[in-house]
Coordinates of C-alpha atoms and ligand atoms in Angstrom, one line a residue:
M235 CA 88.1 110.6 114.8
S236 CA 84.5 109.7 114.1
L237 CA 85.0 107.0 111.5
T238 CA 84.4 103.3 112.1
L239 CA 86.6 100.8 110.2
Q240 CA 86.7 97.0 110.4
R241 CA 90.4 97.4 111.0
S242 CA 90.6 100.5 113.2
D243 CA 94.4 100.5 113.0
L244 CA 94.1 101.7 109.3
L245 CA 93.1 105.0 110.7
R246 CA 96.6 106.5 111.1
S247 CA 97.2 109.9 112.4
T248 CA 100.9 110.3 112.3
H249 CA 103.7 110.5 109.7
Y250 CA 105.6 107.5 108.6
V251 CA 109.3 108.3 108.4
G252 CA 112.2 105.8 108.5
G253 CA 109.8 102.9 109.4
R254 CA 108.4 104.8 112.4
W255 CA 105.0 106.3 113.0
C256 CA 105.7 109.7 114.4
E257 CA 104.2 113.2 115.1
A258 CA 105.4 116.2 113.0
L259 CA 108.7 117.3 114.5
G260 CA 107.1 120.7 115.4
G261 CA 104.2 118.9 117.1
A262 CA 101.6 120.8 115.0
R263 CA 98.4 119.2 113.6
Y264 CA 95.8 120.5 111.1
D265 CA 92.1 119.8 110.6
V266 CA 90.7 117.5 107.9
E267 CA 87.2 118.3 106.7
D268 CA 84.4 116.0 105.6
P269 CA 83.4 117.7 102.3
A270 CA 79.8 116.5 102.6
L271 CA 79.3 118.5 105.8
A272 CA 82.1 120.9 105.5
R273 CA 82.9 120.0 109.1
V274 CA 86.2 118.9 110.7
F275 CA 86.1 115.2 111.4
A276 CA 89.8 114.4 111.8
N277 CA 93.3 115.9 112.0
A278 CA 96.7 115.0 110.7
P279 CA 100.3 116.0 111.5
D280 CA 101.2 119.5 110.0
G281 CA 104.7 118.7 108.8
D282 CA 107.2 121.3 107.7
A283 CA 110.8 121.5 106.4
R284 CA 112.1 119.5 109.4
D285 CA 109.8 116.6 108.6
A286 CA 110.6 116.8 104.9
A287 CA 114.4 116.7 105.7
A288 CA 113.9 113.7 108.0
A289 CA 112.0 111.8 105.4
L290 CA 114.6 112.5 102.8
E291 CA 117.4 111.4 105.1
A292 CA 115.5 108.1 105.7
A293 CA 114.9 107.6 102.0
H294 CA 118.5 108.4 101.1
A295 CA 119.8 106.0 103.7
A296 CA 117.5 103.2 102.6
L297 CA 118.4 103.5 98.9
P298 CA 121.5 101.3 98.6
A299 CA 119.9 98.3 100.3
W300 CA 116.6 98.6 98.5
R301 CA 118.1 99.0 95.0
A302 CA 120.1 95.8 95.7
V303 CA 117.0 93.8 96.5
P304 CA 116.4 91.4 93.5
A305 CA 113.7 92.8 91.3
R306 CA 111.8 89.6 91.7
D307 CA 111.6 90.1 95.5
R308 CA 110.5 93.7 95.0
S309 CA 107.8 92.3 92.7
R310 CA 106.7 89.8 95.4
L311 CA 106.5 92.5 98.0
L312 CA 104.3 94.6 95.7
L313 CA 102.0 91.6 95.1
R314 CA 101.6 91.3 98.9
W315 CA 100.7 95.0 99.1
N316 CA 98.2 94.6 96.3
A317 CA 96.6 91.7 98.1
L318 CA 96.3 93.7 101.3
V319 CA 94.9 96.7 99.6
L320 CA 92.2 94.6 97.9
E321 CA 91.5 92.7 101.2
H322 CA 90.8 96.0 102.9
R323 CA 89.1 97.8 100.0
E324 CA 85.9 98.5 102.1
D325 CA 87.8 100.3 104.9
L326 CA 90.0 102.1 102.4
G327 CA 86.8 103.0 100.4
R328 CA 85.3 104.4 103.6
L329 CA 88.3 106.6 104.2
I330 CA 88.1 108.0 100.7
S331 CA 84.4 108.7 100.9
R332 CA 84.8 110.4 104.2
E333 CA 87.7 112.7 103.3
Q334 CA 87.0 113.1 99.6
G335 CA 83.3 112.7 99.4
K336 CA 82.8 110.3 96.5
P337 CA 80.1 107.7 96.9
L338 CA 81.2 104.5 98.7
A339 CA 80.8 102.2 95.6
E340 CA 82.8 104.6 93.5
A341 CA 85.4 104.9 96.3
I342 CA 85.8 101.1 96.5
G343 CA 86.1 101.1 92.8
E344 CA 89.0 103.5 93.1
I345 CA 90.7 101.1 95.5
A346 CA 90.5 98.4 92.9
Y347 CA 91.9 100.9 90.4
A348 CA 94.7 101.8 92.8
A349 CA 95.5 98.2 93.4
S350 CA 95.6 97.5 89.7
Y351 CA 98.7 99.8 89.4
V352 CA 100.4 97.9 92.3
E353 CA 99.7 94.6 90.6
W354 CA 100.8 95.9 87.2
F355 CA 104.1 97.3 88.4
A356 CA 104.8 94.1 90.4
G357 CA 104.6 92.4 87.0
E358 CA 106.8 95.0 85.4
A359 CA 109.4 94.7 88.2
A360 CA 109.9 91.1 87.4
R361 CA 110.5 91.9 83.7
I362 CA 113.1 94.8 83.8
T363 CA 115.5 94.3 80.9
G364 CA 118.1 96.3 79.0
D365 CA 119.8 96.0 75.6
V366 CA 122.8 94.1 74.3
I367 CA 124.0 96.3 71.5
A368 CA 125.8 95.0 68.4
A369 CA 129.3 96.6 68.8
P370 CA 130.5 98.7 65.8
V371 CA 134.1 97.6 66.4
A372 CA 135.7 94.2 67.2
G373 CA 136.6 93.3 70.8
R374 CA 133.9 95.3 72.5
Q375 CA 130.8 94.5 74.4
M376 CA 128.1 97.2 74.7
L377 CA 125.2 97.0 77.1
A378 CA 122.5 99.3 78.1
V379 CA 121.3 98.4 81.6
K380 CA 118.4 100.1 83.5
E381 CA 119.0 101.4 87.0
P382 CA 116.7 103.0 89.5
V383 CA 116.7 106.8 89.4
G384 CA 117.2 107.2 93.2
V385 CA 115.1 109.0 95.7
I386 CA 111.7 110.0 94.4
A387 CA 109.5 112.8 95.7
A388 CA 105.8 112.0 95.0
I389 CA 103.1 114.7 95.4
S390 CA 99.6 113.5 94.9
P391 CA 96.2 115.2 94.5
W392 CA 92.9 114.9 96.4
N393 CA 90.6 113.8 93.6
F394 CA 91.8 110.1 93.7
P395 CA 93.4 109.8 97.1
A396 CA 94.4 106.2 96.6
A397 CA 94.9 105.7 92.9
M398 CA 97.1 108.7 92.2
I399 CA 99.6 107.9 95.0
A400 CA 99.6 104.2 94.2
R401 CA 100.5 104.8 90.6
K402 CA 103.5 106.9 91.8
I403 CA 104.7 104.7 94.6
A404 CA 104.3 101.3 93.0
P405 CA 106.5 102.0 89.9
A406 CA 109.1 103.7 92.1
L407 CA 109.4 100.7 94.4
A408 CA 109.3 98.3 91.5
A409 CA 112.2 100.2 89.9
G410 CA 114.3 100.0 93.1
C411 CA 113.8 103.7 94.1
T412 CA 113.0 104.9 97.6
V413 CA 110.2 107.5 98.1
V414 CA 109.3 110.6 100.0
A415 CA 105.6 111.4 99.5
K416 CA 103.2 114.1 100.4
P417 CA 99.4 113.6 99.8
A418 CA 97.1 116.5 99.2
E419 CA 96.2 118.3 102.4
D420 CA 92.5 117.5 102.0
T421 CA 93.0 113.8 101.8
P422 CA 95.9 112.5 104.1
L423 CA 94.1 109.6 105.7
T424 CA 93.7 107.3 102.7
A425 CA 97.4 107.7 101.9
L426 CA 98.4 106.9 105.5
A427 CA 96.3 103.8 105.4
L428 CA 97.9 102.6 102.2
V429 CA 101.3 103.2 103.7
A430 CA 100.3 101.2 106.8
L431 CA 99.4 98.3 104.4
A432 CA 102.7 98.7 102.6
E433 CA 104.5 98.4 105.9
E434 CA 102.5 95.3 106.6
A435 CA 103.4 93.9 103.2
G436 CA 107.1 94.2 104.3
V437 CA 108.4 97.4 102.7
P438 CA 111.6 98.0 104.7
P439 CA 112.1 101.0 106.9
G440 CA 113.0 104.2 105.0
V441 CA 112.0 102.9 101.6
L442 CA 108.6 104.6 101.7
N443 CA 108.1 107.8 103.8
L444 CA 105.0 109.9 104.0
V445 CA 104.7 113.4 105.4
T446 CA 101.4 115.3 105.6
A447 CA 101.0 119.1 105.8
S448 CA 98.4 121.7 105.8
R449 CA 97.9 124.0 102.8
A450 CA 99.9 126.7 104.7
N451 CA 102.9 124.3 105.2
A452 CA 102.8 122.3 102.0
A453 CA 105.4 124.6 100.3
S454 CA 107.9 124.3 103.2
V455 CA 107.8 120.5 102.8
V456 CA 108.1 120.4 99.0
D457 CA 110.8 123.2 98.9
V458 CA 113.2 121.0 100.8
W459 CA 112.8 118.2 98.3
L460 CA 113.0 120.6 95.3
A461 CA 116.3 122.1 96.6
D462 CA 118.0 118.8 97.5
A463 CA 120.1 117.1 94.8
R464 CA 119.5 113.8 96.5
V465 CA 115.9 113.8 95.3
R466 CA 116.5 112.6 91.7
K467 CA 112.9 112.7 90.4
L468 CA 109.7 114.5 91.2
T469 CA 106.3 113.2 90.2
F470 CA 103.3 115.4 90.6
T471 CA 99.6 115.3 89.7
G472 CA 97.7 118.6 90.0
S473 CA 97.2 121.9 88.4
T474 CA 99.3 123.4 85.6
P475 CA 100.4 126.5 87.6
V476 CA 101.7 124.4 90.4
G477 CA 103.3 122.0 87.9
R478 CA 105.2 125.0 86.3
H479 CA 106.3 126.2 89.7
L480 CA 107.6 122.7 90.6
A481 CA 109.4 122.4 87.2
R482 CA 111.2 125.7 87.9
G483 CA 112.1 124.4 91.3
C484 CA 113.6 121.2 89.9
A485 CA 115.7 123.2 87.4
D486 CA 118.7 123.8 89.6
T487 CA 119.2 120.2 90.5
L488 CA 118.0 118.9 87.1
K489 CA 115.6 116.3 88.5
K490 CA 113.7 114.0 86.2
L491 CA 110.1 115.0 86.2
S492 CA 106.7 113.6 85.6
L493 CA 103.9 116.1 85.6
E494 CA 100.2 115.1 85.1
L495 CA 98.5 118.5 85.0
G496 CA 95.3 120.2 84.1
G497 CA 93.1 119.4 81.1
N498 CA 90.3 120.9 79.0
A499 CA 89.1 117.8 77.2
P500 CA 86.9 118.0 74.1
F501 CA 84.2 115.4 73.5
I502 CA 83.0 115.3 69.9
V503 CA 79.8 113.6 68.7
F504 CA 79.5 113.3 64.9
D505 CA 76.3 112.9 63.0
D506 CA 77.0 109.2 62.3
A507 CA 77.7 108.3 65.9
D508 CA 75.7 105.8 67.9
L509 CA 74.0 108.4 70.1
D510 CA 73.2 106.1 73.0
A511 CA 76.8 104.9 73.2
A512 CA 77.9 108.5 73.0
V513 CA 75.7 109.5 75.9
D514 CA 76.9 106.5 77.9
G515 CA 80.5 107.4 77.2
L516 CA 79.9 111.1 78.2
M517 CA 78.1 110.1 81.4
A518 CA 81.0 107.8 82.4
A519 CA 83.7 110.3 81.5
K520 CA 82.1 113.4 82.8
F521 CA 80.4 112.4 86.0
R522 CA 83.0 110.1 87.5
N523 CA 84.0 111.7 90.8
A524 CA 81.4 114.5 90.2
G525 CA 83.4 115.8 87.3
Q526 CA 86.5 116.3 89.4
T527 CA 89.0 114.5 87.1
C528 CA 91.7 115.9 84.8
V529 CA 90.5 113.7 81.9
C530 CA 86.8 114.5 82.1
P531 CA 85.2 116.3 79.1
N532 CA 85.1 120.0 79.7
R533 CA 83.7 121.0 76.2
V534 CA 81.2 118.8 74.4
Y535 CA 80.8 119.4 70.6
V536 CA 77.7 117.9 69.0
H537 CA 77.0 117.9 65.2
D538 CA 74.1 120.1 64.2
A539 CA 72.2 117.2 62.7
V540 CA 72.1 115.3 66.0
H541 CA 72.4 118.1 68.5
D542 CA 68.8 118.2 69.7
A543 CA 68.4 114.4 69.9
F544 CA 71.7 114.1 71.8
V545 CA 70.8 116.8 74.2
R546 CA 67.4 115.3 74.9
K547 CA 68.9 111.9 75.8
L548 CA 71.7 113.5 77.8
V549 CA 69.4 115.8 79.8
A550 CA 67.2 112.8 80.7
R551 CA 70.2 110.9 82.1
V552 CA 71.8 113.9 83.9
A553 CA 68.6 115.0 85.5
A554 CA 68.1 111.4 86.9
L555 CA 71.5 111.3 88.6
K556 CA 71.2 110.9 92.4
V557 CA 73.1 113.6 94.2
A558 CA 73.7 112.6 97.9
P559 CA 76.3 112.1 100.6
A560 CA 78.6 109.1 100.2
T561 CA 76.7 107.3 103.0
D562 CA 73.6 107.1 100.9
P563 CA 73.8 103.7 99.0
Q564 CA 72.0 105.2 96.0
A565 CA 74.4 108.2 95.7
Q566 CA 75.9 108.7 92.3
I567 CA 77.3 112.2 92.7
G568 CA 78.8 113.4 96.0
P569 CA 79.9 116.8 97.2
L570 CA 82.6 118.8 95.6
I571 CA 85.8 118.9 97.6
N572 CA 85.4 122.3 99.2
A573 CA 83.7 125.7 99.0
K574 CA 86.3 127.1 96.6
A575 CA 85.4 124.3 94.1
V576 CA 81.7 125.0 94.4
E577 CA 82.4 128.7 93.8
K578 CA 84.3 128.0 90.6
V579 CA 81.6 125.7 89.2
D580 CA 78.9 128.2 90.0
R581 CA 81.0 131.0 88.5
H582 CA 81.3 129.1 85.3
V583 CA 77.6 128.4 85.1
Q584 CA 76.6 132.0 86.0
D585 CA 79.2 133.4 83.5
A586 CA 77.7 131.2 80.7
L587 CA 74.1 132.2 81.5
S588 CA 75.0 135.8 81.6
K589 CA 76.5 135.5 78.1
G590 CA 73.5 133.8 76.5
A591 CA 73.8 130.1 77.4
T592 CA 70.5 128.1 78.0
L593 CA 70.2 126.0 81.1
A594 CA 68.9 122.6 80.0
T595 CA 69.1 121.1 83.5
G596 CA 70.7 121.8 86.9
G597 CA 72.6 125.0 87.6
K598 CA 72.0 125.3 91.3
R599 CA 73.8 124.6 94.6
L600 CA 72.0 122.1 96.8
P601 CA 72.3 123.6 100.4
E602 CA 69.7 121.1 101.7
L603 CA 72.3 118.4 101.2
G604 CA 75.3 120.3 102.4
P605 CA 77.3 123.4 101.4
N606 CA 79.5 121.6 98.8
F607 CA 76.8 119.9 96.7
Y608 CA 76.0 121.1 93.2
Q609 CA 73.4 119.9 90.7
P610 CA 74.7 118.1 87.6
T611 CA 74.2 120.6 84.9
V612 CA 73.8 120.8 81.1
L613 CA 74.2 124.1 79.2
T614 CA 73.4 124.6 75.6
D615 CA 73.9 127.6 73.2
V616 CA 77.3 128.0 74.6
S617 CA 80.2 129.9 73.0
N618 CA 84.0 130.3 73.2
D619 CA 83.8 133.6 75.2
M620 CA 82.5 131.7 78.2
D621 CA 84.9 130.8 81.1
F622 CA 84.8 127.0 80.7
A623 CA 86.0 127.3 77.1
C624 CA 89.5 128.1 78.3
E625 CA 89.4 127.0 82.0
E626 CA 88.9 123.5 83.5
T627 CA 85.6 123.5 85.4
F628 CA 86.4 120.5 87.6
G629 CA 82.8 119.9 88.4
P630 CA 79.5 118.3 87.1
V631 CA 78.8 120.8 84.3
V632 CA 78.4 119.8 80.6
P633 CA 78.5 122.7 78.1
V634 CA 77.2 121.6 74.7
F635 CA 78.5 123.4 71.6
R636 CA 77.1 122.9 68.1
F637 CA 79.3 122.2 65.1
A638 CA 78.9 121.5 61.4
D639 CA 82.3 120.9 60.0
E640 CA 85.0 118.3 60.9
D641 CA 88.0 120.5 60.3
A642 CA 86.5 123.4 62.3
V643 CA 85.6 121.2 65.2
V644 CA 89.1 119.7 65.3
A645 CA 90.6 123.2 65.3
E646 CA 88.2 124.1 68.2
A647 CA 89.1 120.9 70.1
N648 CA 92.8 121.7 69.8
G649 CA 92.4 125.4 70.5
T650 CA 93.5 125.1 74.1
P651 CA 96.8 125.2 75.8
Y652 CA 96.0 121.8 77.4
G653 CA 96.4 118.4 75.9
L654 CA 95.5 115.6 78.3
A655 CA 92.4 113.8 76.9
S656 CA 90.1 114.0 73.9
Y657 CA 87.1 111.9 73.0
F658 CA 85.1 111.4 69.8
Y659 CA 82.2 109.3 68.6
T660 CA 81.8 108.3 64.9
R661 CA 81.2 105.2 62.9
D662 CA 83.4 106.4 60.0
V663 CA 86.7 104.5 59.9
R664 CA 88.5 107.1 57.8
R665 CA 87.4 109.8 60.2
I666 CA 88.6 107.7 63.1
A667 CA 92.1 107.6 61.5
R668 CA 92.1 111.3 60.8
L669 CA 91.0 112.4 64.3
A670 CA 93.2 109.9 66.1
S671 CA 96.1 111.6 64.4
A672 CA 94.9 115.2 64.5
L673 CA 93.8 115.5 68.1
E674 CA 96.5 117.1 70.3
S675 CA 96.3 115.1 73.5
G676 CA 98.0 112.3 75.3
L677 CA 94.9 110.1 75.5
V678 CA 92.1 109.8 72.9
G679 CA 88.9 107.9 73.6
I680 CA 87.4 106.7 70.3
N681 CA 83.8 105.6 70.8
E682 CA 84.8 105.1 74.5
G683 CA 84.5 107.3 77.5
A684 CA 86.3 105.2 80.1
V685 CA 89.9 105.3 79.0
A686 CA 91.9 104.9 82.2
S687 CA 93.8 101.7 82.6
E688 CA 96.9 100.5 84.5
A689 CA 98.0 98.9 81.2
A690 CA 98.0 102.1 79.2
P691 CA 100.4 105.1 79.3
F692 CA 98.5 107.9 81.0
G693 CA 99.7 111.5 80.6
G694 CA 99.4 114.7 78.6
I695 CA 101.2 117.0 76.2
K696 CA 101.3 120.8 75.9
A697 CA 100.2 122.5 79.2
S698 CA 99.0 119.1 80.5
G699 CA 102.5 118.1 81.3
Y700 CA 104.8 115.2 80.4
G701 CA 105.7 111.7 81.6
R702 CA 103.5 108.7 81.6
E703 CA 101.9 106.6 84.4
G704 CA 100.9 103.0 83.9
S705 CA 102.0 100.6 81.2
R706 CA 105.6 99.4 80.8
H707 CA 106.5 103.1 80.0
G708 CA 105.4 104.0 83.5
L709 CA 108.3 102.1 85.0
D710 CA 110.9 103.7 82.7
E711 CA 110.0 107.0 84.3
Y712 CA 111.7 105.7 87.4
M713 CA 114.8 104.3 85.7
H714 CA 117.6 105.5 83.6
F715 CA 119.8 103.8 81.2
K716 CA 123.5 103.2 82.0
Y717 CA 125.6 102.3 79.0
L718 CA 128.4 99.8 79.7
C719 CA 131.2 99.6 77.2
Q720 CA 133.7 96.9 77.8
G721 CA 136.8 96.9 75.5
G722 CA 139.8 94.6 75.1
L723 CA 137.7 91.5 74.4
G724 CA 139.2 90.8 71.0
Ligands
SIN41 C1 93.1 112.4 87.1 O1 92.0 113.0 87.1 O2 94.1 113.1 87.4 C2 93.3 111.0 86.8 C3 92.1 110.3 86.3 C4 92.3 108.8 85.9 O3 93.3 108.2 86.3 O4 91.5 108.4 85.2

């Protein structure tokens, strides 16, 4: 593999199952592409049902001993993992940049974000409690204790190759669960390196198992975990259609589920907003990871009275963004993940232009940089019959709608099957209270574009899924209550 790391042993190229680094049982491998060049630079084991089954056996066998480890010791282990992840943030950042494409500074920032979940859940592990319930009859003691759910299957996406898997594995281990995990086929290397550091931190064999697979084999891995009743919970971040398929697959064995799915976030700027702050917020929310985040604004609504001023400020900022490969220290926007992603972004832009939108800036591919680069784009004069109004673009495109009326814009904002994030900017405290309640989404940014935090419950409603990651609630997703009723004490 052509990638130099300070610690070359973080470049892992095999599965991790039962505490052993091993090839896929069928011996197959698949190619991993650098999205900046759209060229193969590495390969990974192409696992299938046999590898999934072996990982599950290992996780199941390791469960009794791991759940018996005192929570405080699990917490200490997570703190060691957190320290190692932070110590090697440069190497891990390089892996992300190479396989996912985001600029190095942003990739290193993602490592800090990933580590924050590990540190957070180390803290939560040390504070697991239950309830002592006032018994309604004499001579009884009633307790509600929390127990780990069991074996967890974690399926993570390519857009945040470190943070998304960390915020699944860390709470699972904190709760006393064991894990079988599959990272996205585009980004296996960061996940493997994180697992290598977890092993170094002292995670016992079998507690954490990671299997990689090509797009063609992904379903054969996941199907084994869906069908097996020993997997007690599935956690997935990705698209809504895949989430629905997984939920159906979990129905027979009635697994607990966390699904963090697609979004179509509205971003509303009222006429009393601080426009500079609103532009800052939009830039932060929209252009993080080149617009490839589930929470990034997909529809921007700007009040008539400030529309032109806002668009002027926005266009100046967007046009100044530096698009470049991750290796360029000035890069702010990297490539999109693959050709399919570029085609979708371009389809949305061309569809809007064909239906009367005005191109304020951008709107073109950048083949001189590489096949997957696309200009940051602002479109005005947009309308609801355009593709991005009902479909997540997942790229660096900002469509700006005009509005005049609060009730109407709230109805527009909510007029989507999705409900992950919403944002609005206003100085009116009564309006803040009204919109905070009226917007149908799991997260609401109020005069703030950067909402993600390990301390907050992250997740959606409606077609954006259910379950929460981060915060104290993120640990509960990996535990269940057991009610203990002891009689004869009178
Ligand atoms: C996502 O895009 O799925 C997650 C983004 C975040 O954690 O902020």
